[in-house]
Coordinates of C-alpha atoms in Angstrom, one line a residue:
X1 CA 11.5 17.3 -22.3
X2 CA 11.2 15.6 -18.6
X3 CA 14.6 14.5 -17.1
X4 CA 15.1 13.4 -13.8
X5 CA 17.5 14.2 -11.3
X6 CA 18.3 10.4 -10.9
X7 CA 18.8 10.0 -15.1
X8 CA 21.0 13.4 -14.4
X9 CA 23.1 11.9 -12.0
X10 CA 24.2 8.7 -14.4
X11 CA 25.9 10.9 -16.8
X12 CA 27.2 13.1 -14.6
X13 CA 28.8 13.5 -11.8
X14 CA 27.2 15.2 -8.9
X15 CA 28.5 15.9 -5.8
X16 CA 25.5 15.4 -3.1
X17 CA 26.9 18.3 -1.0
X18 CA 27.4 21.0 -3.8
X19 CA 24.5 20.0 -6.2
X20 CA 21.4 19.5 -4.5
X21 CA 18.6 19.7 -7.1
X22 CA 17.7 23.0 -5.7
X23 CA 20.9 23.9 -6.3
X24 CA 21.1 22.6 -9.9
X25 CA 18.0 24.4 -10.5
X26 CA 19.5 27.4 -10.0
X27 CA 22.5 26.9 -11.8
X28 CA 21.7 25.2 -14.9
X29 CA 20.2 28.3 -16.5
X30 CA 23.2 29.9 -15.6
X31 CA 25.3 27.7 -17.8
X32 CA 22.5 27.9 -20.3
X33 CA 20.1 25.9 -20.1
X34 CA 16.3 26.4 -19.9
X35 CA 14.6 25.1 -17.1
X36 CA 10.6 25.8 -17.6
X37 CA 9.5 24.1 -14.6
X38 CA 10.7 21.8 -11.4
X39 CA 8.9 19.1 -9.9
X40 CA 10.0 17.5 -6.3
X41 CA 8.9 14.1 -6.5
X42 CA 9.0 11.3 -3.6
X43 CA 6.9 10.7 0.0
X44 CA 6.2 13.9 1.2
X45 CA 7.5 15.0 4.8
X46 CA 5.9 13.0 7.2
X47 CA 7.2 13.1 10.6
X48 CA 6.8 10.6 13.5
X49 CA 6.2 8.1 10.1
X50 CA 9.3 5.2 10.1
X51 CA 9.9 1.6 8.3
X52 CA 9.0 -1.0 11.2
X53 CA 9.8 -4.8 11.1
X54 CA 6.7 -7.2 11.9
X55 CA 7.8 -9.7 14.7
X56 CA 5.1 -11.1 15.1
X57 CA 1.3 -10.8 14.7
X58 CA -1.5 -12.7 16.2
X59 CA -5.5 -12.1 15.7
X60 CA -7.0 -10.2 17.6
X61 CA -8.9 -12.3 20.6
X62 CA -11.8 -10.0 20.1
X63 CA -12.3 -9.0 16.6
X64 CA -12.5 -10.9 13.5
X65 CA -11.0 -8.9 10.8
X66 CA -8.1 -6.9 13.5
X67 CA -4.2 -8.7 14.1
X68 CA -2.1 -7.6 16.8
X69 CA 1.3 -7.2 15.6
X70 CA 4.6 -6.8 17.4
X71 CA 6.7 -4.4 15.3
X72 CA 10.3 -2.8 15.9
X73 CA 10.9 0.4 14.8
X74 CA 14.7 0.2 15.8
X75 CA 14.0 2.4 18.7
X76 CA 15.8 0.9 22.0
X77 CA 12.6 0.4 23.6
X78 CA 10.7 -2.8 23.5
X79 CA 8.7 -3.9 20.6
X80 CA 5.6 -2.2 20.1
X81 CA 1.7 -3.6 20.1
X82 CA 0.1 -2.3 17.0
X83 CA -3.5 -3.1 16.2
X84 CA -4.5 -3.2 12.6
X85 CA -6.8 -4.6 10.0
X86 CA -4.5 -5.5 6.9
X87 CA -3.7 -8.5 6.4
X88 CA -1.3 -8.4 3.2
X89 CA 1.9 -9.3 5.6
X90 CA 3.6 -11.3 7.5
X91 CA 6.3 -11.8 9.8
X92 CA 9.5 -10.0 8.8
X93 CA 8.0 -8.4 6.8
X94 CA 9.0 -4.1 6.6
X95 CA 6.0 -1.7 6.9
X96 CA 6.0 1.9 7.4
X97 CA 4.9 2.8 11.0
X98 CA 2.9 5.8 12.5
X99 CA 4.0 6.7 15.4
X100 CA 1.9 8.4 18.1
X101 CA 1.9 12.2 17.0
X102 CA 2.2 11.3 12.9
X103 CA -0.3 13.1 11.4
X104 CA -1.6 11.4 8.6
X105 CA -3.6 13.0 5.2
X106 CA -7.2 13.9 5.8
X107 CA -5.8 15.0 9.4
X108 CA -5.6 12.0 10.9
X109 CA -3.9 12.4 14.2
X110 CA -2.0 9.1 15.5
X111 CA -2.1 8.3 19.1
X112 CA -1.6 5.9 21.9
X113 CA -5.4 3.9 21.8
X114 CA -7.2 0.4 23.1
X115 CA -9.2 -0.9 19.9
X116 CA -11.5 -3.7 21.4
X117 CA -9.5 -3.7 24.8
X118 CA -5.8 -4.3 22.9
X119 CA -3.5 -1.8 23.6
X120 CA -2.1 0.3 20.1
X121 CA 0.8 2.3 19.9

């Protein structure tokens, strides 16, 4: 049988500091119960990777199919240029953000770039 640690949690009561699931992994079979195997679900560690806000967006003055977008990642600095080719958003919209130095799956390195003379960050 597959339980979650979530579906654990609604029946009882956990204490974030004392039973991580790690933790609970090891302790359960101490108390027990078999565990066969353990499964860490969720976004795997991505770092430089955060949730933006879209300000604003334009079209690109160059490209057809690429908007510039003005997102804030809740940094103090201004907002940042981001060239891109979706197009299934709009203003206010939260989207998760690659920041320069995010390395992406397949190895794909994120940095500061012009795409058809717009500045990308």
């Amino acid at each position: 049988m597959k339980i979650s640690y979530n579906w654990l949690k609604n029946y009882i009561d956990l204490d974030p500091i004392d039973h991580s699931p790690d933790v609970l992994v090891d302790t359960l079979p101490l108390l027990g119960f078999d565990i066969e195997t353990y499964e860490k679900l969720g976004p795997p560690n991505m770092p430089n990777v955060v949730v933006g806000q879209v300000t604003s967006y334009q079209a690109h003055p160059d490209a057809d199919r690429l908007r510039c977008c003005e997102v804030s990642t809740g940094e103090e600095s201004a907002l940042r240029q981001i060239v891109c080719g979706a197009k299934n958003f709009n203003s206010g919209d939260k989207v998760m953000v690659a920041l320069p130095g995010a390395v992406l799956p397949g190895d794909f390195k994120i940095k500061k770039s012009k795409l058809r003379g717009q500045p990308s960050e």
